[in-house]
mmCIF file of C-alpha atoms in Angstrom:
data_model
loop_
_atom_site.group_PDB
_atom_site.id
_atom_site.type_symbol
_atom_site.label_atom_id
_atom_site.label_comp_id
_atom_site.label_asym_id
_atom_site.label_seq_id
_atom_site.Cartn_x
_atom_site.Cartn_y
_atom_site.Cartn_z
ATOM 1 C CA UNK T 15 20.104 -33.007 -31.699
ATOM 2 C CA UNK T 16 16.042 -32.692 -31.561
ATOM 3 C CA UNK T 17 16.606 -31.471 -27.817
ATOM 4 C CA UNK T 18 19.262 -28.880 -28.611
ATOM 5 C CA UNK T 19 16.729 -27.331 -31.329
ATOM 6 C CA UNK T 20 13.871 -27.290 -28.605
ATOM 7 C CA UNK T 21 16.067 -25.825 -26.073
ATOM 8 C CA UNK T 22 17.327 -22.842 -28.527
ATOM 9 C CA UNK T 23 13.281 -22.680 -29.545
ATOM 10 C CA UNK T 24 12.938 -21.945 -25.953
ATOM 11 C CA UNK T 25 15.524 -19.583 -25.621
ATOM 12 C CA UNK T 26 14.554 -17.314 -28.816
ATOM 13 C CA UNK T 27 11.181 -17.073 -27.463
ATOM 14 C CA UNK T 28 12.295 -15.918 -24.049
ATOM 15 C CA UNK T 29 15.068 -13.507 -25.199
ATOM 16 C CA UNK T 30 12.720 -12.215 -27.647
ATOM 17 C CA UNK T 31 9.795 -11.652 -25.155
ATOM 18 C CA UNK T 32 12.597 -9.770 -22.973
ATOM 19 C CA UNK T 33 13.373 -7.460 -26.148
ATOM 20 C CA UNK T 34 10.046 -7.031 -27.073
ATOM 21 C CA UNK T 35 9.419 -5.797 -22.756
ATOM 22 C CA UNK T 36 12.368 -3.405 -23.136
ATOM 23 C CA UNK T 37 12.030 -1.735 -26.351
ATOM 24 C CA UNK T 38 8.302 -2.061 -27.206
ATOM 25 C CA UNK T 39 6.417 -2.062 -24.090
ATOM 26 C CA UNK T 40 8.968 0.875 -22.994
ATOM 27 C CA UNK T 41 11.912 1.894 -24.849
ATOM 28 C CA UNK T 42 9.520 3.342 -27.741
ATOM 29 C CA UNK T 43 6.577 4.319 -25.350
ATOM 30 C CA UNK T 44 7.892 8.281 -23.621
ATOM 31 C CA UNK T 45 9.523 7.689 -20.813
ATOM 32 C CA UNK T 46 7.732 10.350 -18.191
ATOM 33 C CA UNK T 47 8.916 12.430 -15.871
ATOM 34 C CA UNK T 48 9.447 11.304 -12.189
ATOM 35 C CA UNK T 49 10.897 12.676 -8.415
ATOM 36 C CA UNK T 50 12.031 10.295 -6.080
ATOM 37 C CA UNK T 51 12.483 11.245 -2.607
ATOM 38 C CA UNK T 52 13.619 9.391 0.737
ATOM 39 C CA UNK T 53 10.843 8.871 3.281
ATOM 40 C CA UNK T 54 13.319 6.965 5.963
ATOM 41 C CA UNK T 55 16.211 5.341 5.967
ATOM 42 C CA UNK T 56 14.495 2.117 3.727
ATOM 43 C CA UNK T 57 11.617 3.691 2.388
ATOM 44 C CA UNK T 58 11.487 5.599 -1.171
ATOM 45 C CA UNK T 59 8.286 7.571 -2.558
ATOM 46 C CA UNK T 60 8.485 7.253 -6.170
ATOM 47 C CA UNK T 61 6.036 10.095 -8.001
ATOM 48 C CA UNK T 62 5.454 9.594 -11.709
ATOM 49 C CA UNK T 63 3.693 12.163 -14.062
ATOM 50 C CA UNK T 64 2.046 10.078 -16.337
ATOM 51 C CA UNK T 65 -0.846 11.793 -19.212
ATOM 52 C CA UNK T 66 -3.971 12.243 -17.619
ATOM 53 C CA UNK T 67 -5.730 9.520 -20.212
ATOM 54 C CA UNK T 68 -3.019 7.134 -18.343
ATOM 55 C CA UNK T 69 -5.462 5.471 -15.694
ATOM 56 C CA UNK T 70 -5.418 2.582 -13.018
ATOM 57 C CA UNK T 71 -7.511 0.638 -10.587
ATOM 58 C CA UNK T 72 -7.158 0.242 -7.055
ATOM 59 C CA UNK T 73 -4.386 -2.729 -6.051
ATOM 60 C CA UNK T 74 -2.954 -2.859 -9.192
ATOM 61 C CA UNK T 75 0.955 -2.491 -10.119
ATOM 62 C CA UNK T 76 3.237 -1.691 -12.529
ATOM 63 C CA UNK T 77 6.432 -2.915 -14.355
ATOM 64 C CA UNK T 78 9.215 -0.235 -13.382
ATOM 65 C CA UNK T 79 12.511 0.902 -15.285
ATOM 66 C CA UNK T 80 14.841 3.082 -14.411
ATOM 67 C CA UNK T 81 17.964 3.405 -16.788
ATOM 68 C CA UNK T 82 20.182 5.707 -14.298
ATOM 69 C CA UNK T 83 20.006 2.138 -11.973
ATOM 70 C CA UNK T 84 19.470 -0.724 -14.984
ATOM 71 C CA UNK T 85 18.872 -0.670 -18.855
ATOM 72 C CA UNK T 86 17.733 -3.814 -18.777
ATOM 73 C CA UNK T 87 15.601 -4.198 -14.915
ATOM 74 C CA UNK T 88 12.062 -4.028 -14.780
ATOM 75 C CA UNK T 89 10.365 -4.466 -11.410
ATOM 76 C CA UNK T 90 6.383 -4.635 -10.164
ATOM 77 C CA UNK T 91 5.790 -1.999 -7.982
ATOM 78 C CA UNK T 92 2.547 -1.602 -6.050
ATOM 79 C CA UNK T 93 0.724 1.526 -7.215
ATOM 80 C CA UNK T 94 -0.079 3.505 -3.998
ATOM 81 C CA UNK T 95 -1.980 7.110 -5.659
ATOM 82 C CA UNK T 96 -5.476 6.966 -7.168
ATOM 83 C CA UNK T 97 -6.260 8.543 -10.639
ATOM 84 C CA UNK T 98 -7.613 12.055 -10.730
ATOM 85 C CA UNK T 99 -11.290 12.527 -10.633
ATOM 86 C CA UNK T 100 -13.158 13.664 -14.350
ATOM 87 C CA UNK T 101 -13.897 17.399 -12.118
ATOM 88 C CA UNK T 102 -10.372 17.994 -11.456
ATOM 89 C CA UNK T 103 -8.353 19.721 -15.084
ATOM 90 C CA UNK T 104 -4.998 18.612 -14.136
ATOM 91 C CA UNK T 105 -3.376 17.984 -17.104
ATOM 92 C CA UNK T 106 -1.676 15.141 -15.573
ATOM 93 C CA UNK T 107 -1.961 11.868 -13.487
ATOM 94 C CA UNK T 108 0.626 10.590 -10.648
ATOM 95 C CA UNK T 109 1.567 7.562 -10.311
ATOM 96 C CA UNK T 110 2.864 6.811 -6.491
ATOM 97 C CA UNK T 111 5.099 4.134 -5.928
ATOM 98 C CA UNK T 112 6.692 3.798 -2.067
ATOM 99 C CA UNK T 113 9.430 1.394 -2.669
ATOM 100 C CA UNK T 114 11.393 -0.142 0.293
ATOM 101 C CA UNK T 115 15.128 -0.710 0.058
ATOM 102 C CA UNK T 116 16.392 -3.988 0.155
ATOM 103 C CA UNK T 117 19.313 -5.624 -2.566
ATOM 104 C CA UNK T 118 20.048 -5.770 -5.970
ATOM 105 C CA UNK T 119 17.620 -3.203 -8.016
ATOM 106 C CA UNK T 120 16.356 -0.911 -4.327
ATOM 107 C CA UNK T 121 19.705 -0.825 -3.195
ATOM 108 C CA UNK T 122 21.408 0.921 -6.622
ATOM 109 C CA UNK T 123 17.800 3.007 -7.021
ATOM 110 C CA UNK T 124 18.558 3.979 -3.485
ATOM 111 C CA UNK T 125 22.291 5.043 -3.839
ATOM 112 C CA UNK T 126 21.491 7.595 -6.932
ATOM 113 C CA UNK T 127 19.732 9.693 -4.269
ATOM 114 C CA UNK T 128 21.474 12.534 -3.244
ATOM 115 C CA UNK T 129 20.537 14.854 -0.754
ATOM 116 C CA UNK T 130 17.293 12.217 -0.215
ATOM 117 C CA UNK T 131 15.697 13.499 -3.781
ATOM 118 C CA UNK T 132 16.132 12.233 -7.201
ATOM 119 C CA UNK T 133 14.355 13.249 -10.687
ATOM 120 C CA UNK T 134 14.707 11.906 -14.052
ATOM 121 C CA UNK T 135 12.452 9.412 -16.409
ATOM 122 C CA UNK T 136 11.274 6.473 -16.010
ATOM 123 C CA UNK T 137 9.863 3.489 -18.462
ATOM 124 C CA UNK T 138 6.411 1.823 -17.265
ATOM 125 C CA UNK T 139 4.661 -1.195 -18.188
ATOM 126 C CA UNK T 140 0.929 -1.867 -17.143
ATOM 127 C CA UNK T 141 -1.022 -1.066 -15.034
ATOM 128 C CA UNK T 142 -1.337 -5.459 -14.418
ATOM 129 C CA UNK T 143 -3.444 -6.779 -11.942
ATOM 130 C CA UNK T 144 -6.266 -5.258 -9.643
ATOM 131 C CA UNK T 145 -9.779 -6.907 -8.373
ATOM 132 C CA UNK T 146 -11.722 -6.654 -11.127
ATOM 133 C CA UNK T 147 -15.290 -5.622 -9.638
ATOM 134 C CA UNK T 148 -15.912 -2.380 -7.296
ATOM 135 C CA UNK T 149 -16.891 -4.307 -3.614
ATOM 136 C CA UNK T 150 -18.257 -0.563 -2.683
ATOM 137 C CA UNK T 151 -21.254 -1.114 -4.718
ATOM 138 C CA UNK T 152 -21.710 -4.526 -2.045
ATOM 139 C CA UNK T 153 -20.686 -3.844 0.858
ATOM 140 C CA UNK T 154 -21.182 -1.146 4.058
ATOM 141 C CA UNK T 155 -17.633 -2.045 5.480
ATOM 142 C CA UNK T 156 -14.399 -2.518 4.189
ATOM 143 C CA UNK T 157 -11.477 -3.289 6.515
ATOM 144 C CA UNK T 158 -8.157 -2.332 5.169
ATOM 145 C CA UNK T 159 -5.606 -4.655 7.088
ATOM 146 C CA UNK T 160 -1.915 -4.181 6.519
ATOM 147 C CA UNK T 161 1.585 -5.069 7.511
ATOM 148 C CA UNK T 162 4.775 -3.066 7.118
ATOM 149 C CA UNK T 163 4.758 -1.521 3.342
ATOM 150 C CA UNK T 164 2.420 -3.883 2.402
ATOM 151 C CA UNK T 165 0.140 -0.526 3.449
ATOM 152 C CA UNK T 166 1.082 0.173 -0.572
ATOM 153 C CA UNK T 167 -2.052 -1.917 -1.584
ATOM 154 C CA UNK T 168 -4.310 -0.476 0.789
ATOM 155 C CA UNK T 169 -3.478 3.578 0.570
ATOM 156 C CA UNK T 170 -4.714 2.831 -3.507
ATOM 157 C CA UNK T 171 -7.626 1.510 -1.619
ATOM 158 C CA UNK T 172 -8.295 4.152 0.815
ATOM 159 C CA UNK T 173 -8.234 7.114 -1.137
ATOM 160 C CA UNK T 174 -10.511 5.145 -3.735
ATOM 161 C CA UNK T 175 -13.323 4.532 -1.651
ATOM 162 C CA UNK T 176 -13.092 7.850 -0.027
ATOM 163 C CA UNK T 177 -13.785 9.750 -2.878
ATOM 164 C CA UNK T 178 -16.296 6.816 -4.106
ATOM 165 C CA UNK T 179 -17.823 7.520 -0.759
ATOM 166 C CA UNK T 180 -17.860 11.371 -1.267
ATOM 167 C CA UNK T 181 -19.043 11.308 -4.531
ATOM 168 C CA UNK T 182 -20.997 8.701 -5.861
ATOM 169 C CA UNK T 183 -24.278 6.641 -4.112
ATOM 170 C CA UNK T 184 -22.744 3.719 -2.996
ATOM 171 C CA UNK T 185 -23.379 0.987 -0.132
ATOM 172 C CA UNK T 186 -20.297 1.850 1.514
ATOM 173 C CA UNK T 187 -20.649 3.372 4.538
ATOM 174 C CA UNK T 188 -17.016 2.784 6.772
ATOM 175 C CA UNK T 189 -13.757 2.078 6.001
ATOM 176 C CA UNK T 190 -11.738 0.594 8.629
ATOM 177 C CA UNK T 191 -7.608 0.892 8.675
ATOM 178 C CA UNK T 192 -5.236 -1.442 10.641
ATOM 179 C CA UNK T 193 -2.014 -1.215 10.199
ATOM 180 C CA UNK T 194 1.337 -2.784 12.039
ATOM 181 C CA UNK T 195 4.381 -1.678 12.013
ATOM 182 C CA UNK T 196 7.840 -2.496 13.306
ATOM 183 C CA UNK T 197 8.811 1.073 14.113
ATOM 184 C CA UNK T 198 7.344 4.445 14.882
ATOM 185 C CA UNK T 199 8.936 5.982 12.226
ATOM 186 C CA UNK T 200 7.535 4.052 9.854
ATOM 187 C CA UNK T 201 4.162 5.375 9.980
ATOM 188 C CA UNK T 202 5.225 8.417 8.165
ATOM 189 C CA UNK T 203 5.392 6.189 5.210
ATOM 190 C CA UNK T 204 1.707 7.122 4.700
ATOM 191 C CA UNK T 205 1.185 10.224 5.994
ATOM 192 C CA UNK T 206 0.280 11.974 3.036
ATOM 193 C CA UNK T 207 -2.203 9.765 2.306
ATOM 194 C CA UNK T 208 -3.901 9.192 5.223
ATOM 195 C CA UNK T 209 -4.054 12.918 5.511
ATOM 196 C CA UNK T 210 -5.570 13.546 2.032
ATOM 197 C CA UNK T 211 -8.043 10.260 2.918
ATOM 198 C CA UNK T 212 -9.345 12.262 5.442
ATOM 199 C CA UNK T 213 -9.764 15.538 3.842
ATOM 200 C CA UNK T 214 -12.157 13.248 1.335
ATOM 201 C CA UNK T 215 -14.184 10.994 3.363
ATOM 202 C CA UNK T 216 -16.849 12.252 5.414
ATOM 203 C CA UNK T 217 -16.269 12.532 9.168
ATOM 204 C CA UNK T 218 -17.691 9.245 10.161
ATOM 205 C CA UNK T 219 -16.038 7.295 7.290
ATOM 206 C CA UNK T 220 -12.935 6.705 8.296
ATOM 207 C CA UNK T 221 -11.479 4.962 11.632
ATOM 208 C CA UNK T 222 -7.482 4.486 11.820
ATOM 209 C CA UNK T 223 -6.097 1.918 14.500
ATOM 210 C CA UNK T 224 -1.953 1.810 14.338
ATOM 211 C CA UNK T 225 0.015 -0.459 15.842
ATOM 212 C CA UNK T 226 3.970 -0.592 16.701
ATOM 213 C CA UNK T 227 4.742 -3.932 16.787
ATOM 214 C CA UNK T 228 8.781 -3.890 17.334
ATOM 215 C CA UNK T 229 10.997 -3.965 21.019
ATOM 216 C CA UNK T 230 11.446 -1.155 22.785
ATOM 217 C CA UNK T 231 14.808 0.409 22.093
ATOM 218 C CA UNK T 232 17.781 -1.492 24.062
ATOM 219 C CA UNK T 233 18.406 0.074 27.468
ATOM 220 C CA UNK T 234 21.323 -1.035 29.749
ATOM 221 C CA UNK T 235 18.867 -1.901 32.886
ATOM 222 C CA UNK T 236 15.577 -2.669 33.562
ATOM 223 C CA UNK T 237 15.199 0.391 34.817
ATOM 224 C CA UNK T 238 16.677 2.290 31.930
ATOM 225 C CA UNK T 239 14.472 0.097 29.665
ATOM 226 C CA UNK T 240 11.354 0.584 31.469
ATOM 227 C CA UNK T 241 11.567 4.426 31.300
ATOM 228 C CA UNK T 242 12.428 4.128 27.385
ATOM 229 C CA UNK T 243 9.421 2.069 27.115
ATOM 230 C CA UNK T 244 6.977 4.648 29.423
ATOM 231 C CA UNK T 245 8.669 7.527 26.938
ATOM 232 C CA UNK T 246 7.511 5.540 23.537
ATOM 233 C CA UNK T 247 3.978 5.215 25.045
ATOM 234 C CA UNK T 248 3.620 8.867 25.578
ATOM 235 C CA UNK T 249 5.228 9.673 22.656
ATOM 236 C CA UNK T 250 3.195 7.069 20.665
ATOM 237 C CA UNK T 251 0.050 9.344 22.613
ATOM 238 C CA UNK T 252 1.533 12.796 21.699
ATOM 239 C CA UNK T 253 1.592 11.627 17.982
ATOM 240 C CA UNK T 254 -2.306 10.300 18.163
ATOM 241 C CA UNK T 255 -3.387 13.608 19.608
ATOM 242 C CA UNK T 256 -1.046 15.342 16.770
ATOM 243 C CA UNK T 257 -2.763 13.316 13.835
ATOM 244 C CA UNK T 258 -6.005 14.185 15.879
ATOM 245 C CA UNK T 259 -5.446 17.828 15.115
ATOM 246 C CA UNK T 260 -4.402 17.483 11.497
ATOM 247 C CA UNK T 261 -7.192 15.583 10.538
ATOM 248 C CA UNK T 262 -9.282 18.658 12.179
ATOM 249 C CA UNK T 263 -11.401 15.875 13.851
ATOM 250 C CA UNK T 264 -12.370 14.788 10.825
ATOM 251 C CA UNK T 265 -11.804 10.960 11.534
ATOM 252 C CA UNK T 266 -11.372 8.797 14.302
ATOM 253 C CA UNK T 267 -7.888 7.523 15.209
ATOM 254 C CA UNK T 268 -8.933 5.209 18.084
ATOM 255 C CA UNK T 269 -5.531 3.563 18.593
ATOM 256 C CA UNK T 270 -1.850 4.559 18.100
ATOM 257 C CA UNK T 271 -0.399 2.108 20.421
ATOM 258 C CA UNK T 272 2.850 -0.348 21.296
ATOM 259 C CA UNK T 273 2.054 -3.968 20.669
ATOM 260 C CA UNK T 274 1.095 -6.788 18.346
ATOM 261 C CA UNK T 275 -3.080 -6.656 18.326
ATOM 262 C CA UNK T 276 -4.844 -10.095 18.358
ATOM 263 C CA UNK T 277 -6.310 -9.787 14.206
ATOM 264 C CA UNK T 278 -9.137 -11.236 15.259
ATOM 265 C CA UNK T 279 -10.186 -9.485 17.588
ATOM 266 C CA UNK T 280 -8.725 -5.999 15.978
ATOM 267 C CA UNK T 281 -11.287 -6.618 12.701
ATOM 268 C CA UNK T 282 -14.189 -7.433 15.397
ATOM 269 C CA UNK T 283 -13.959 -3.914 16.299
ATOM 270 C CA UNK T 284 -15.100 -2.373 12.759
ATOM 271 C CA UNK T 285 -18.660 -1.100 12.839
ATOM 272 C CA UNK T 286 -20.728 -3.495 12.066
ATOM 273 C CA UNK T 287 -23.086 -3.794 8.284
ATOM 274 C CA UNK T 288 -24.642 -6.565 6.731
ATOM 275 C CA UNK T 289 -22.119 -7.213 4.497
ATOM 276 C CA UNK T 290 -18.226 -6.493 5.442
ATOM 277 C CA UNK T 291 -15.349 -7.005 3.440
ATOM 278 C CA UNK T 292 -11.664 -7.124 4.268
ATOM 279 C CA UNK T 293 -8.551 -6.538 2.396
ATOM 280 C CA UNK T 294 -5.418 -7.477 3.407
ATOM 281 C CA UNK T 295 -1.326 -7.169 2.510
ATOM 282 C CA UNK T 296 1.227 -8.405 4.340
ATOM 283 C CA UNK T 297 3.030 -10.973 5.629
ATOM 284 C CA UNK T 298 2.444 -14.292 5.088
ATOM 285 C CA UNK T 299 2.119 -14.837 8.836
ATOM 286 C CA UNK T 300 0.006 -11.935 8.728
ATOM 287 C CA UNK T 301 -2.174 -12.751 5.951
ATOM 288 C CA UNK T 302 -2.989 -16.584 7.519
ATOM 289 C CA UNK T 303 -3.594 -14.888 10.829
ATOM 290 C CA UNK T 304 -6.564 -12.292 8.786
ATOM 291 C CA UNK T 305 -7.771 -15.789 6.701
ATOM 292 C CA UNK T 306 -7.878 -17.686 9.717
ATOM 293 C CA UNK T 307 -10.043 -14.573 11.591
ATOM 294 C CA UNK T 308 -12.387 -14.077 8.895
ATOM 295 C CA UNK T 309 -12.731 -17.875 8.744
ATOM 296 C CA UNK T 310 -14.269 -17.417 12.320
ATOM 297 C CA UNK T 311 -16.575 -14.818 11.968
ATOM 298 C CA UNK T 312 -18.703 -16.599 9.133
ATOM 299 C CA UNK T 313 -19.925 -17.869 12.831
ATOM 300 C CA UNK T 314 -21.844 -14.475 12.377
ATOM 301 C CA UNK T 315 -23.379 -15.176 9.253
ATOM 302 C CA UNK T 316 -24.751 -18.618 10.263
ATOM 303 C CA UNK T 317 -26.424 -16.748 13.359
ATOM 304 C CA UNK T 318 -28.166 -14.779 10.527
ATOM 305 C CA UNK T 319 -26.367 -11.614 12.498
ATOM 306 C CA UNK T 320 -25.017 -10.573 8.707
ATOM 307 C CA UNK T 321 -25.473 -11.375 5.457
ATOM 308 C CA UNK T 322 -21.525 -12.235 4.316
ATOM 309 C CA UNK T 323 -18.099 -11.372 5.510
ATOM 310 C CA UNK T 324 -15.394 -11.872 2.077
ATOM 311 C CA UNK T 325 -11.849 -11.776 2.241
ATOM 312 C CA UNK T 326 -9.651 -10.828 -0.727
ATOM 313 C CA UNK T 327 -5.433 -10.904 -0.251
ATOM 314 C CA UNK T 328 -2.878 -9.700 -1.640
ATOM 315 C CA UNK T 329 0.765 -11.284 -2.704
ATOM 316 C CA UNK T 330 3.167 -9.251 -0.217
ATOM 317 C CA UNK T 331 6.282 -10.046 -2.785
ATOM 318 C CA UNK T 332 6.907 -10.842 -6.360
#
């Protein structure tokens, strides 16, 4: 009988921190205003108008509802947007949230769009999470590594320390992007914000290297395949020379190429500082390669070459 009463003890105190989620944290908080629209065929960008005192760190994520897919669903969400800046009078803050279809809660959220858009309200819980400490203030480089949408974590990140590097006196001097994807059209993803980073940072802040790391489309002969393969190349040129232009040369995209980079040796190529710090999200595969390649070059710190290279990951899934 004593068991029974613990396991019912248990069971009250989880149903009732479930309730208390729902219609405390949520339920009774305004539920704001939000637009949904389809970036490709598995990727969602979720903008949330949220009060302007509503306000977030870089890396951190929020608890998301959404009654038109689940009264009772709330899922973490990597925030993706940065919080307005005390010069701008917005009266409002957006939340970005690029959400990736998969089962269960992303499949339904993904069905209620029509025509690719969606509006309505949703609840929030959080902001959760986050580093903690600002490395800017530390160190000259920051590497942004990331794989697939695990870019989420690191577009918070970008447009953070661009506008820390525009705007306040910090040691930061470069941040460094690499990114791998599986298919071209993913990188549009984070367009928006890699556009807006470099309308930010100053000219020589920013360096971009992209990498498509999927097959080349199936062909029916070698010939056939090697012609698809010479088209994605100069297609994958055509679109560095277009993001060239848009940034108005304001940044250096040094690669935009076909191919699974060595990590190692991709981080090796950042410009060099005293102290460098990376940041990754992805994979796990992904994130043991980046630990195992910043493992190797604290080689450079016991040659006295810098002062300290730190790592800090981040959990790719829930």
């Amino acid at each position: 009988m004593l068991k029974w009463s613990y396991l019912w003890a248990a069971l009250g105190l989880y149903l009732f921190s479930q309730i208390g989620r729902i219609f405390v944290k949520s339920t009774l908080r305004q539920a704001p205003p939000a637009v949904a629209e389809l970036l490709s065929d598995d990727m969602i960008r979720l903008s949330v108008f949220v009060p302007r005192k509503y306000t977030w760190a870089p890396g951190q994520h929020c608890f998301v509802r959404i009654a038109a897919v689940s009264n009772f669903e709330s899922h973490p969400f990597t925030i993706a947007s940065t919080p307005l800046t005390s010069s701008t009078t917005r009266s409002f803050n957006t939340l970005t949230f690029l959400i990736r279809r998969h089962s269960g809660f992303t499949k339904r959220f993904h069905a209620c769009l029509t025509q690719n858009t969606w509006s309505g309200n949703v609840h929030l819980e959080g902001p959760y999470g986050g580093m903690g400490w600002k490395p800017e203030n530390r160190y000259g480089t920051i590497i942004l590594v990331a794989g697939g949408n695990g870019i989420t974590t690191c577009l918070s990140w970008l447009l953070y320390l661009s506008k820390r590097i525009r705007d306040d006196p910090v040691t930061l001097r470069h941040i460094y992007v690499i990114w791998l994807v599986r298919h071209r059209s993913q990188l549009m993803w984070a367009e928006r914000e890699f556009q807006e980073a470099r309308t930010i940072a100053p000219r020589e802040a920013l360096t971009f290297d992209l990498y498509i790391t999927g097959a080349a489309s199936q062909a029916s002969s070698v010939h056939d395949a090697d012609n698809i393969e010479l088209t994605e190349i100069n297609e994958l040129r055509e679109r560095e020379r277009e993001l060239r232009l848009e940034a108005g040369d304001n940044t250096s995209i040094r690669h935009c190429e076909r191919g699974r980079p060595n990590i190692g040796n991709a981080i090796e190529k950042a410009p060099r500082a005293a102290c460098t710090f990376v940041i990754g999200c992805g994979p796990e595969s992904l994130k043991i390669d980046l630990s195992n390649a910043v493992a190797s070059m604290q080689k450079r710190v016991l040659r006295n070459e810098c002062a300290e290279i730190g790592l800090h990951t981040e959990t790719y899934d829930w």
